[in-house]
Short mmCIF file of C-alpha atoms in Angstrom, two decimals:
data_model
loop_
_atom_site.label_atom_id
_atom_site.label_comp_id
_atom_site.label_asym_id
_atom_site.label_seq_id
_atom_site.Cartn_x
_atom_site.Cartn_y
_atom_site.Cartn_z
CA UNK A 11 -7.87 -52.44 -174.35
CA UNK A 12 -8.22 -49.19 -172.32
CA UNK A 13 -4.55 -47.72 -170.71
CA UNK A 14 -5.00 -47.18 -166.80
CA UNK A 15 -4.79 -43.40 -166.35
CA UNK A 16 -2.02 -41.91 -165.50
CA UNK A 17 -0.19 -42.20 -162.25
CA UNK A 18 0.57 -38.55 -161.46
CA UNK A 19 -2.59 -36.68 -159.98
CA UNK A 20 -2.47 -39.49 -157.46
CA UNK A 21 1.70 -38.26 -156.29
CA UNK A 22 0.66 -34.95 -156.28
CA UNK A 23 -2.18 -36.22 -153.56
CA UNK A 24 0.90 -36.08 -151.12
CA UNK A 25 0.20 -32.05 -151.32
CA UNK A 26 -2.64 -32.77 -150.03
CA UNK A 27 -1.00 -33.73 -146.70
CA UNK A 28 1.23 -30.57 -146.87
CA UNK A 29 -1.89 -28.33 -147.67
CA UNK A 30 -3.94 -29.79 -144.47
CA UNK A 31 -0.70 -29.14 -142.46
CA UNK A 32 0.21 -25.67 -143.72
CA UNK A 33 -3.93 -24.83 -142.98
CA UNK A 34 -3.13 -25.80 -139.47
CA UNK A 35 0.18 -23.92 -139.27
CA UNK A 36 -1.58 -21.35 -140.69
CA UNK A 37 -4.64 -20.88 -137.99
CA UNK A 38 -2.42 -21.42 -135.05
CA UNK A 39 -0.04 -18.49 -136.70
CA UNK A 40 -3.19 -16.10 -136.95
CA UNK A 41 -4.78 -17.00 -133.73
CA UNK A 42 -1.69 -17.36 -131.06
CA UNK A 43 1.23 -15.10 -133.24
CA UNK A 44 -0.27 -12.60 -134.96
CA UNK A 45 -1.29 -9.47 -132.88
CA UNK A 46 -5.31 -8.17 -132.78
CA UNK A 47 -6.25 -5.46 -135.35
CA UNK A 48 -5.81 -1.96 -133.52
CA UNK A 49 -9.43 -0.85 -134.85
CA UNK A 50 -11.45 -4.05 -135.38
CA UNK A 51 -10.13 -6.29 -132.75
CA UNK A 52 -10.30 -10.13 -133.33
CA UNK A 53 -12.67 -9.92 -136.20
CA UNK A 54 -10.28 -9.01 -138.58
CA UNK A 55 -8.29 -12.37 -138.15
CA UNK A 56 -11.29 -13.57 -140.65
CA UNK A 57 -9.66 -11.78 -143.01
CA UNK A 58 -6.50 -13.92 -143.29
CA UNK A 59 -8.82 -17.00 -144.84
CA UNK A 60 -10.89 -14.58 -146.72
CA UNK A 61 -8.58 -13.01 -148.92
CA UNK A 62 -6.71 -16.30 -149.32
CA UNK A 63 -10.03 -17.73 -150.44
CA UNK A 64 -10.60 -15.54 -153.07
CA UNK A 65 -7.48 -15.53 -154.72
CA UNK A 66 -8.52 -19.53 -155.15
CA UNK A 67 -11.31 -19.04 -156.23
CA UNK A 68 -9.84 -16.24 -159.09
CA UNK A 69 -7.18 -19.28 -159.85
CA UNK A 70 -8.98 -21.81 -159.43
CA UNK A 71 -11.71 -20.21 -162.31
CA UNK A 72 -9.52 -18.52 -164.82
CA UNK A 73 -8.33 -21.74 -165.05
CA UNK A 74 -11.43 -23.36 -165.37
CA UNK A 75 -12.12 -20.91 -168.52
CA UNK A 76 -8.40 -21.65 -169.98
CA UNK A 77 -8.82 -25.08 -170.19
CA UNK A 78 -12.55 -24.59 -171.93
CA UNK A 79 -11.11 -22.70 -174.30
CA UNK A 80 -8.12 -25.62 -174.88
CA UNK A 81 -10.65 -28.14 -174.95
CA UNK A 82 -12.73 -26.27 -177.32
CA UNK A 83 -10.29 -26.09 -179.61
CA UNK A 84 -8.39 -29.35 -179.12
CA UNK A 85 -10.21 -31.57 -177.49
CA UNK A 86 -8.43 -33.24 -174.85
CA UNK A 87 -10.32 -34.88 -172.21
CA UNK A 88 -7.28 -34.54 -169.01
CA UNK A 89 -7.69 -30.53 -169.90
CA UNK A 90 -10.84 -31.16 -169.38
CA UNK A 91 -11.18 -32.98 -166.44
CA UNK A 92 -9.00 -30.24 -165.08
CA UNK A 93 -10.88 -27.98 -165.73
CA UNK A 94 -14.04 -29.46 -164.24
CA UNK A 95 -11.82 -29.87 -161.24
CA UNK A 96 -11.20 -26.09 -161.14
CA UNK A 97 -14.87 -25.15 -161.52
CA UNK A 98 -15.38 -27.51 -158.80
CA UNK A 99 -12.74 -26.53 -156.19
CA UNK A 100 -13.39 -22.39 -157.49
CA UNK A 101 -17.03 -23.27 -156.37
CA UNK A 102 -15.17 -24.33 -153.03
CA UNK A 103 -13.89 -21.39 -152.57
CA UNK A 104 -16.02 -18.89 -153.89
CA UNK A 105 -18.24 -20.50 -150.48
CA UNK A 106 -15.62 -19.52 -148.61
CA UNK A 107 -15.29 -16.21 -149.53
CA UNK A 108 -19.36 -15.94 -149.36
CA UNK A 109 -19.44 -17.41 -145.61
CA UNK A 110 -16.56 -15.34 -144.24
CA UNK A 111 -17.38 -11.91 -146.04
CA UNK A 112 -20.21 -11.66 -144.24
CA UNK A 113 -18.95 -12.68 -141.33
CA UNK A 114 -16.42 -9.69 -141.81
CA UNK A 115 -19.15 -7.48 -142.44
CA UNK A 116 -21.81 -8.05 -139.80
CA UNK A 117 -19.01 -6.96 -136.92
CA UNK A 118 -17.10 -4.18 -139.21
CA UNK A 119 -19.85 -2.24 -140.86
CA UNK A 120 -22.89 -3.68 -139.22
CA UNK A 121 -24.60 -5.45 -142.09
CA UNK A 122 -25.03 -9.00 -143.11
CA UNK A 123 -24.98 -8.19 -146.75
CA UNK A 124 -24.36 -5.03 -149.01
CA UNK A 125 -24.03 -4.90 -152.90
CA UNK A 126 -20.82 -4.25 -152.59
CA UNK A 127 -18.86 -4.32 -155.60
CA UNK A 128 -16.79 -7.09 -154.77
CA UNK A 129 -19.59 -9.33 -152.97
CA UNK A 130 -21.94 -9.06 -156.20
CA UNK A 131 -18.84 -9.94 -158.19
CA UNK A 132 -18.33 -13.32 -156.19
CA UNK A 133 -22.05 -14.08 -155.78
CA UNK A 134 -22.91 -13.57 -159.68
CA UNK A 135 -19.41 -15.49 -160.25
CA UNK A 136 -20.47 -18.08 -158.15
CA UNK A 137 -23.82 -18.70 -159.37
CA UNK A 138 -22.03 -18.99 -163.39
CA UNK A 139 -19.75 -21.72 -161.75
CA UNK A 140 -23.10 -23.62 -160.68
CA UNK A 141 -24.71 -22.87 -163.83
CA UNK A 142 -21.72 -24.80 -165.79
CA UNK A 143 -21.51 -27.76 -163.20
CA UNK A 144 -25.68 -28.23 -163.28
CA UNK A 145 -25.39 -27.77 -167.11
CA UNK A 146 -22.96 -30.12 -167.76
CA UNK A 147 -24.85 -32.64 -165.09
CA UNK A 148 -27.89 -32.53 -167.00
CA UNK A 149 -27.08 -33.31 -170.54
CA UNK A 150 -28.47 -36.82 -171.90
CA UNK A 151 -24.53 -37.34 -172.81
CA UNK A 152 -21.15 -36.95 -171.20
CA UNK A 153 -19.77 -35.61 -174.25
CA UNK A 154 -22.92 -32.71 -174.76
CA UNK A 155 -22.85 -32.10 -171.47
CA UNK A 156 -18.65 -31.12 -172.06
CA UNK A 157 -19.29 -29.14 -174.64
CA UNK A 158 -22.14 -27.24 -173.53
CA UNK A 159 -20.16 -26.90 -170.22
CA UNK A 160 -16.93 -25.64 -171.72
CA UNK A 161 -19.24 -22.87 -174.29
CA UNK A 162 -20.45 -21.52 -170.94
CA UNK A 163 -17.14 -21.16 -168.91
CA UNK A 164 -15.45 -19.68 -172.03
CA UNK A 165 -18.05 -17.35 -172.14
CA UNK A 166 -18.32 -16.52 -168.44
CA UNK A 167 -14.60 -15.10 -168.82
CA UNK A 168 -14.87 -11.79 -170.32
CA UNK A 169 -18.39 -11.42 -169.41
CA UNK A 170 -17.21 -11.58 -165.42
CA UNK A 171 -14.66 -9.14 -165.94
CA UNK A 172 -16.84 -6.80 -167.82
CA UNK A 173 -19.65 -8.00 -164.18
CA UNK A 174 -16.60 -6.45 -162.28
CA UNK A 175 -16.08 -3.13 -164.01
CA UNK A 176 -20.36 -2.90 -163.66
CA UNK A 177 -20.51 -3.70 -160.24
CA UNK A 178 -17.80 -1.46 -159.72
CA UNK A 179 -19.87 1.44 -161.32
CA UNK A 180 -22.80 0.52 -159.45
CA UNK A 181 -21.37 1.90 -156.44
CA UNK A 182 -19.91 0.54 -152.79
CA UNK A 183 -16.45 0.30 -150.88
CA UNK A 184 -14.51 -2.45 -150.17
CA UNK A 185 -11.59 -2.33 -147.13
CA UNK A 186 -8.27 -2.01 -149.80
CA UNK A 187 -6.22 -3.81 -147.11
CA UNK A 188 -3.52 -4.41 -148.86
CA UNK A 189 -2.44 -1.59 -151.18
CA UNK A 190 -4.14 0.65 -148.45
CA UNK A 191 -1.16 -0.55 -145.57
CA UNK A 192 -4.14 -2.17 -143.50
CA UNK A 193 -1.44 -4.37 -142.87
CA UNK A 194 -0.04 -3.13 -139.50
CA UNK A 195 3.18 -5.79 -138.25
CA UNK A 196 5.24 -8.02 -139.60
CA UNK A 197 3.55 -11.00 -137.92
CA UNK A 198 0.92 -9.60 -139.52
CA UNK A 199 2.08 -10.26 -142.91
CA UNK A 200 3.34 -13.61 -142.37
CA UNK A 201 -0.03 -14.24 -141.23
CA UNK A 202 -1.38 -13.45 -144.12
CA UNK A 203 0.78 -14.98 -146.49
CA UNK A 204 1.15 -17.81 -144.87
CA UNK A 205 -2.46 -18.58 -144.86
CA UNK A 206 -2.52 -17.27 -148.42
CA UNK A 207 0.40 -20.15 -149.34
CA UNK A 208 -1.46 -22.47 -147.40
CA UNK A 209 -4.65 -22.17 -148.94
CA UNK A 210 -3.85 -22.38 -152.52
CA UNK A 211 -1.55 -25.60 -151.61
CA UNK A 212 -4.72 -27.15 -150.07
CA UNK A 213 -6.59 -25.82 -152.98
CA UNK A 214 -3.88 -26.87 -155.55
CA UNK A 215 -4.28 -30.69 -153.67
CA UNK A 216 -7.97 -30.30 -153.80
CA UNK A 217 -7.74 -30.04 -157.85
CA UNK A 218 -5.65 -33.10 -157.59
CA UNK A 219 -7.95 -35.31 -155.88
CA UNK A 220 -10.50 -34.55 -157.88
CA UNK A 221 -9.32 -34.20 -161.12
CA UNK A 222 -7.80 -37.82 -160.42
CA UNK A 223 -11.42 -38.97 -159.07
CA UNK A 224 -12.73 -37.69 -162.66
CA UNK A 225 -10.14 -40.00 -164.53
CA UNK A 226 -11.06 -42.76 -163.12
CA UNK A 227 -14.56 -42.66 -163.23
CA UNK A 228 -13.56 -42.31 -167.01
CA UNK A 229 -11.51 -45.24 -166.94
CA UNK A 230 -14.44 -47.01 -165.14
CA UNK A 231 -16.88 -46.23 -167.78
CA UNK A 232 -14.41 -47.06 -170.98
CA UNK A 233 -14.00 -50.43 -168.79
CA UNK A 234 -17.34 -51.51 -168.38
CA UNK A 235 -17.72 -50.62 -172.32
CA UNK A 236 -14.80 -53.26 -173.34
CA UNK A 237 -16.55 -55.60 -171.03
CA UNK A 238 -19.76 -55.22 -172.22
CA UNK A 239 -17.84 -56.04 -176.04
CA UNK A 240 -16.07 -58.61 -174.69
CA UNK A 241 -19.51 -60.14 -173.38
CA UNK A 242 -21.30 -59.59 -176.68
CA UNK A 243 -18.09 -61.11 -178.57
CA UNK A 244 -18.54 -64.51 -176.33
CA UNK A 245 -22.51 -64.90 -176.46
CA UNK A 246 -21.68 -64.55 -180.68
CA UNK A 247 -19.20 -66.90 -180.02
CA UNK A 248 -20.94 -69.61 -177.93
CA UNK A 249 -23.46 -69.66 -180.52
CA UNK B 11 -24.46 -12.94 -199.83
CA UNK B 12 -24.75 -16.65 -199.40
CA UNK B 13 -25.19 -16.35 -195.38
CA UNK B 14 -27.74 -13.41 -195.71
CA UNK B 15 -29.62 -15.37 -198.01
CA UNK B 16 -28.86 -18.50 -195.67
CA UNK B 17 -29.87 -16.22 -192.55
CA UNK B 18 -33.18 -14.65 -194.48
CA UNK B 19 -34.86 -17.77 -195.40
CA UNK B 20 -34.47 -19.35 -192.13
CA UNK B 21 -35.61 -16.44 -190.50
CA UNK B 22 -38.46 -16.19 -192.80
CA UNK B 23 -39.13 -19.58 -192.17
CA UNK B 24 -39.47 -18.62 -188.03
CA UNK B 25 -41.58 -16.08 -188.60
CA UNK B 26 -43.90 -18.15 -190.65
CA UNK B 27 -44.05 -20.69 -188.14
CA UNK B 28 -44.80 -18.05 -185.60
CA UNK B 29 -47.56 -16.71 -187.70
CA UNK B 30 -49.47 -19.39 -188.42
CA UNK B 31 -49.09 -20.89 -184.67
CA UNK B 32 -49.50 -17.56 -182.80
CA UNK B 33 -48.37 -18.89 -179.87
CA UNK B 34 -44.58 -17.13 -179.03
CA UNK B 35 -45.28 -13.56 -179.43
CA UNK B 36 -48.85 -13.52 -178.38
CA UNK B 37 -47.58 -15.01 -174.81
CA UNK B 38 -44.56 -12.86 -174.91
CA UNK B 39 -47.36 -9.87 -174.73
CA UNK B 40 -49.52 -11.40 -172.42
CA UNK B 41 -46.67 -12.24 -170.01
CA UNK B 42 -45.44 -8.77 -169.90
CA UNK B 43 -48.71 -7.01 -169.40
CA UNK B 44 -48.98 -9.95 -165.90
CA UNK B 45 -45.32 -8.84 -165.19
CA UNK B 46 -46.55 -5.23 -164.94
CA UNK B 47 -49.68 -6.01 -163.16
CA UNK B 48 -47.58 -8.11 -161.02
CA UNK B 49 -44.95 -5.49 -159.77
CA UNK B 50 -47.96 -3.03 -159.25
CA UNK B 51 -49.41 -5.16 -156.21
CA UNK B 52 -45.68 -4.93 -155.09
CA UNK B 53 -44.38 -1.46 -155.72
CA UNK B 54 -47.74 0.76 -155.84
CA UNK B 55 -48.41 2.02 -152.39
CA UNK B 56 -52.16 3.41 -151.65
CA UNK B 57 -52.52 3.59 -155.29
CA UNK B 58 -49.89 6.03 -155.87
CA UNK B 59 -46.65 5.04 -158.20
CA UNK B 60 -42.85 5.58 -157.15
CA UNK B 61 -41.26 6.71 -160.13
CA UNK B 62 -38.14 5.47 -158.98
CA UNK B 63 -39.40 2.23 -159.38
CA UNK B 64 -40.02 2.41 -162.78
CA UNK B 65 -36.47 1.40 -164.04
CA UNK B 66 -36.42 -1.79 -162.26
CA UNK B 67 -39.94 -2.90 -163.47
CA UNK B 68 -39.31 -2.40 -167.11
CA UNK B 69 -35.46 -3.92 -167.20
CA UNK B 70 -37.05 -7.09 -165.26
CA UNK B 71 -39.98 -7.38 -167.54
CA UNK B 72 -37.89 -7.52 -170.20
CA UNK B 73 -35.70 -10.04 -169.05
CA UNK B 74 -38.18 -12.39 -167.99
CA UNK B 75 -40.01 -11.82 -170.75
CA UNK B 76 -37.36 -12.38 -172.88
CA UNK B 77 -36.99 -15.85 -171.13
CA UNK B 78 -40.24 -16.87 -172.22
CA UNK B 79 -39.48 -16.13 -176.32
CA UNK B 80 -35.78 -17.56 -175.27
CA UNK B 81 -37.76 -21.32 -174.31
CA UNK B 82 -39.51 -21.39 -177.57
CA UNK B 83 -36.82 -20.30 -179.67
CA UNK B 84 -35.53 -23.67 -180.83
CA UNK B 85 -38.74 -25.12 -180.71
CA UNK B 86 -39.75 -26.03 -184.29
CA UNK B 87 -35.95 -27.45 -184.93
CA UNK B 88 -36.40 -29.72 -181.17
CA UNK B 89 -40.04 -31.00 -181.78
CA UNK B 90 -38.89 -31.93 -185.67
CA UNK B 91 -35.57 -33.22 -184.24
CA UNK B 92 -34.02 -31.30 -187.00
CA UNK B 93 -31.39 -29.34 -185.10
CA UNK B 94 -28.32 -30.68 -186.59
CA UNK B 95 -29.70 -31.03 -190.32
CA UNK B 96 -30.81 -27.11 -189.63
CA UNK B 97 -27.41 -25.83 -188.57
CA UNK B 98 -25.54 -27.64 -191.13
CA UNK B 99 -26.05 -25.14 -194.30
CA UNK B 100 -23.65 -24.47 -196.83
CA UNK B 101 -22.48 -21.08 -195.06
CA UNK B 102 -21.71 -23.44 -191.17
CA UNK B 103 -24.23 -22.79 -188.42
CA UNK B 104 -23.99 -18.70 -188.59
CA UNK B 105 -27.33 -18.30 -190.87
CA UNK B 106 -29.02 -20.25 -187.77
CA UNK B 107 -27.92 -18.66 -185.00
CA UNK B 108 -28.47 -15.29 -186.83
CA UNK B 109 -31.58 -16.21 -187.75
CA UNK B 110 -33.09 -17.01 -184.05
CA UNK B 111 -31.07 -14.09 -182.74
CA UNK B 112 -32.62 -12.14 -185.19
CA UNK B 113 -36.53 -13.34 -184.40
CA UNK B 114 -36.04 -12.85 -180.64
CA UNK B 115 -34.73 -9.39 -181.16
CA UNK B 116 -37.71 -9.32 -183.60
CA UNK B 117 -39.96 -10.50 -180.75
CA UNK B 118 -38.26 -8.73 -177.82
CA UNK B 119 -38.66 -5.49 -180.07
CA UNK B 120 -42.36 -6.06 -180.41
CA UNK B 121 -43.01 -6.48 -176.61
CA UNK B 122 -40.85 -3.43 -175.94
CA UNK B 123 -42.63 -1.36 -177.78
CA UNK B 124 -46.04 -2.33 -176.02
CA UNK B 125 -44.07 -2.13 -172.79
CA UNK B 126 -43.18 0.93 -172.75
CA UNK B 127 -46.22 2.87 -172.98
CA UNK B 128 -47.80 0.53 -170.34
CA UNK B 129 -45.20 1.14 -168.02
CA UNK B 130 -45.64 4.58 -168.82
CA UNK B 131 -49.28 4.40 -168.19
CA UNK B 132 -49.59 2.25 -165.20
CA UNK B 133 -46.45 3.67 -163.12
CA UNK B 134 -47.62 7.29 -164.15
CA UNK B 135 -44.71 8.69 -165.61
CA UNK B 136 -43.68 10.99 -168.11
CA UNK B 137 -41.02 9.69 -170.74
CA UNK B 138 -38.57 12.17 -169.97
CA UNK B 139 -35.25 11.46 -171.99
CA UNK B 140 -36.97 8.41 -174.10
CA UNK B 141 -34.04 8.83 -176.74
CA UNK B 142 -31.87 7.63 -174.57
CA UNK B 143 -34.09 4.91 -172.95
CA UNK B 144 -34.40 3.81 -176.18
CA UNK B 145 -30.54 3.44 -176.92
CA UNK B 146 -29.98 1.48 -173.83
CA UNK B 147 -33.04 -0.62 -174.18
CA UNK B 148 -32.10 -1.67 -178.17
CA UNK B 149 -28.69 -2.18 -176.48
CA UNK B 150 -29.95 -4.54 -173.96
CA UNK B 151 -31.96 -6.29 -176.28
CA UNK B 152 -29.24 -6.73 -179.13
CA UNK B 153 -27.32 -8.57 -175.96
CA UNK B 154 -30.23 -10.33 -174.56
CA UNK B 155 -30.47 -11.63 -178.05
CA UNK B 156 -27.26 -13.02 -179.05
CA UNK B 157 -26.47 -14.82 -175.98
CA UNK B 158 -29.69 -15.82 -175.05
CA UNK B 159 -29.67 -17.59 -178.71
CA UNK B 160 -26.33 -19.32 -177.23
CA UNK B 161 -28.03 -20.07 -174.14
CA UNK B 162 -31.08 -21.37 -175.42
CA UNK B 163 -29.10 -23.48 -177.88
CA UNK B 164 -26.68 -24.87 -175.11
CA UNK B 165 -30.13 -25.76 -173.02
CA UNK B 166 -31.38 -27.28 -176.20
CA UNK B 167 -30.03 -30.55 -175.40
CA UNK B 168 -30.14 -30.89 -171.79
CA UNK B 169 -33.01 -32.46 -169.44
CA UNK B 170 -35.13 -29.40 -167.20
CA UNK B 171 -34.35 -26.49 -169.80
CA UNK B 172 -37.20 -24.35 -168.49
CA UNK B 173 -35.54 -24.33 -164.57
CA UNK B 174 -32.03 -24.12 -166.12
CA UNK B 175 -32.34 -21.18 -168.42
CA UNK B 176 -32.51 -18.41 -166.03
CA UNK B 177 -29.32 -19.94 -163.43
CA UNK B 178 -27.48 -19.30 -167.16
CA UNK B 179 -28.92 -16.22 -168.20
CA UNK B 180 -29.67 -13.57 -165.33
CA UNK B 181 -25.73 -13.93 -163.75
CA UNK B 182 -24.14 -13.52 -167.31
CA UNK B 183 -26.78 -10.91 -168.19
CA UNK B 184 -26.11 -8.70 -164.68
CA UNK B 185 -24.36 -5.77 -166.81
CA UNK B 186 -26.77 -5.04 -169.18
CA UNK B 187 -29.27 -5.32 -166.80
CA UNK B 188 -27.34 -3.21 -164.26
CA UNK B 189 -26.73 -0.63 -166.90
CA UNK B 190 -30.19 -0.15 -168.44
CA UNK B 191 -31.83 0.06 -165.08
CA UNK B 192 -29.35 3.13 -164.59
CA UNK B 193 -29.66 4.52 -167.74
CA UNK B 194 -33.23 4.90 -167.45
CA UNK B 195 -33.28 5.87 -164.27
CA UNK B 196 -31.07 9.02 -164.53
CA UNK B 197 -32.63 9.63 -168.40
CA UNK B 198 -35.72 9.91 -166.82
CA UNK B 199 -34.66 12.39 -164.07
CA UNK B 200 -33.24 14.18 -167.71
CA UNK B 201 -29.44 13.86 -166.37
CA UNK B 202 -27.56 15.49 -169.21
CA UNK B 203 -25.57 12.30 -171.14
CA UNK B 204 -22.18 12.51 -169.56
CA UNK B 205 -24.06 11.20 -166.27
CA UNK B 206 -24.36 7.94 -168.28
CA UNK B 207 -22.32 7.55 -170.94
CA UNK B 208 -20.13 5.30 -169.05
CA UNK B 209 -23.07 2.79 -168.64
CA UNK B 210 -24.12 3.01 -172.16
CA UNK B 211 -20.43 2.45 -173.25
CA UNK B 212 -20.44 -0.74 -171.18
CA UNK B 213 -23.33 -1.77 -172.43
CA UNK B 214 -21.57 -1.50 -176.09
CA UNK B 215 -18.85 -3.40 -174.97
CA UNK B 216 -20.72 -6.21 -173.61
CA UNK B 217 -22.77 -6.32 -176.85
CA UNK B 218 -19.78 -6.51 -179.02
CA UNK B 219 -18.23 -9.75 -176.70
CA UNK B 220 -21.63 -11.21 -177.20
CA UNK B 221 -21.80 -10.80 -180.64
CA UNK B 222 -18.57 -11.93 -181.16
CA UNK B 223 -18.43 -15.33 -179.12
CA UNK B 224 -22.12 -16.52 -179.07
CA UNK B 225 -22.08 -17.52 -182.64
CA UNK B 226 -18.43 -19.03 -182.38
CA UNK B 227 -19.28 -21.08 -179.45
CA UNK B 228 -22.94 -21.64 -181.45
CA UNK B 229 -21.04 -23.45 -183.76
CA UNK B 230 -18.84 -25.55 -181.43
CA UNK B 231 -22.07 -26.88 -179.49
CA UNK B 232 -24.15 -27.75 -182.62
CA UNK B 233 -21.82 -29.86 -184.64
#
């Protein structure tokens, strides 16, 4: 008989809760607390969820690609439900980042879009996480799809980073807010770090939920497998 | 000497098939030649060519050109159902997957080579700096080859392969592409090399991480 899967991805739902409430804390920080930018006015306050975004998304993937690799080498299918969970919430994210950027950039420099180092990064980044969700989707089996899935996402590891130093060639600015002391009060930087904090807990709870959902639609499948023996075994039986 | 041997009958074998069927190779030249035609009703203006242009229209040929050879390439193992006999020689699956990235380099070289002078022709442009055009396309190709071999082996067993390919090649392939289309652009404005060697360095670098991890993750998807 099948084990039930394990109990913990559903305890660590209760971050869930936390996430949701820090998110909330968060926004009414940035909107009521934290002063206007001096140059950009309220625009900037898109910022906050932006940069919070992408560092999710970064986590969220590089783990994605660690646990390909594990699996890879040692299969083990939690590692690698958790790291379909990661590709999943990174995808999340990397949205995010895609929706507010330009959001950013229409008001501050006037454009909807630029291939901007860091845009072309997330886009092309993006469009890899897709390409290892769809590919893993598509395969006749669960366990081709996986492996196919976790080749890719190792792959897409050093290939991204050598994507960043290109892009970064390729020309364009992006705002270097924080080592460049865009950062102009203290309420300021709680603001940001807060929302930072709060974000990756919401993402972190995110992972959870899912990578629990995963397990059990495992569980579900191995189930309806014994049944389906079981069945077989009676019918021989009756006979 | 076993793997060479391995890697040069299977190749062999490819190139026989290819022969006799004329089908890859022969579309692979057709499909560039529409490409071109293609991006002239786009680019040309009153008849007149942009040189400028000229970078972008042979990198992109290439690549989708190299998609087309890339759908075909595990075709004789996939219509025989043969895949997993195939890859399981004596020296593991590295004669195979040197073997097809070695016939779509073979093919990719071929269509190059006609490319280039067609380009050439139809975008009126002298081949200023060709050495060096030539050094970042051969490095483009030797990365187009090795993980589009991966690729095209990953898509092998999956349902809509022919929609799927390019959502798994273009992204990963966004350096090479990047980097050829500025190597050839400031070759053929004859910038001396030290305006590119950083591109043609990272196109080295991202040929080497191809090289490395395509086959290794070749043979953890066909076992």
């Amino acid at each position: 008989m099948t084990e039930t899967p394990s109990k913990l991805p559903l305890r660590l739902l209760t971050g869930l809760g936390l996430g949701t409430l820090l998110c909330i804390a968060a926004l009414g920080w940035v909107f009521f607390v934290a002063p206007a930018d001096e140059n950009l006015g309220i625009v900037q306050k898109i910022f906050y969820f932006h940069v919070g975004s992408a560092f999710g998304m970064l986590l969220c993937l590089c783990a994605a690609s660690a646990s390909a690799l594990i699996d890879l080498m040692a299969p083990n299918e939690t590692i690698d439900a958790a790291g379909q969970a990661c590709t999943e919430v990174g995808m999340i994210f990397a949205l995010g980042v895609l929706t507010s950027g330009p959001l950013w950039a229409r008001k501050s420099w006037g454009t909807w879009w630029t291939w901007e180092p860091r845009l072309t990064l997330t886009l092309l980044v993006l469009l890899i996480a897709i390409a290892v969700l769809v590919l893993r989707s598509m395969a006749a089996e669960a366990q081709t799809g996986r492996r196919i899935g976790n080749a890719l996402a190792v792959l897409a590891a050093p290939v991204a980073y050598l994507i960043h130093i290109a892009v970064q060639k390729w020309g364009g600015t992006h705002p270097q807010v924080i080592q460049g002391g865009g950062i102009q009060s203290s309420d300021m930087r709680i603001a940001f770090w807060g929302s930072v904090v709060a974000l990756l807990t919401l993402g972190f709870s995110l992972v959870a939920l899912r990578l629990r959902g995963i397990l059990l639609e495992q569980h579900m499948v191995r189930l309806r497998l014994d049944l389906s023996a079981l069945e077989l075994q009676r019918a021989r039986n009756g006979e | 000497m076993t793997m060479l041997r391995l890697t040069w009958l299977l190749l062999a074998k490819d190139v026989r098939i290819a022969a006799r069927s004329r089908e890859v190779l022969g579309f692979m030249l057709l499909f560039a030649l529409l490409c071109v035609v293609v991006f002239a009703f786009g680019f040309l203006r009153e008849g007149h060519a942009a040189q400028d242009q000229v970078p972008g229209v042979l990198w992109v040929t290439l690549l989708f050109t190299g998609t087309v050879g890339l759908l075909r390439l595990f075709a004789p193992e996939d219509e025989a159902g043969n895949l997993d006999l195939v890859a399981r020689t004596r020296s593991g699956t590295a004669p195979l997957f040197w073997s097809k990235a070695l016939l779509q380099l073979l093919f990719s070289g071929i269509v190059t080579l006609f490319l280039v002078p067609i380009v050439a022709v139809f975008f009126d442009t002298s081949l200023d700096g060709l050495p060096w055009i030539a050094l970042s396309l051969a490095l483009g190709l030797v990365g187009q080859a090795a993980l589009g071999t991966l690729a095209a082996a990953l898509l092998a067993q999956v349902r809509l392969r022919e929609a799927l390919l390019p959502l798994v090649l273009y992204p990963l392939l966004a350096p090479l592409v990047l980097g050829g289309v500025k190597v050839t652009a400031l070759a053929l404005t004859r910038a001396p090399y030290a305006a590119f060697s950083g591109w043609i360095e990272l196109m080295l670098a991202f040929d080497l991480v191809v090289v490395v991890l395509s086959p290794w993750l070749f043979a953890r998807v066909t076992e």
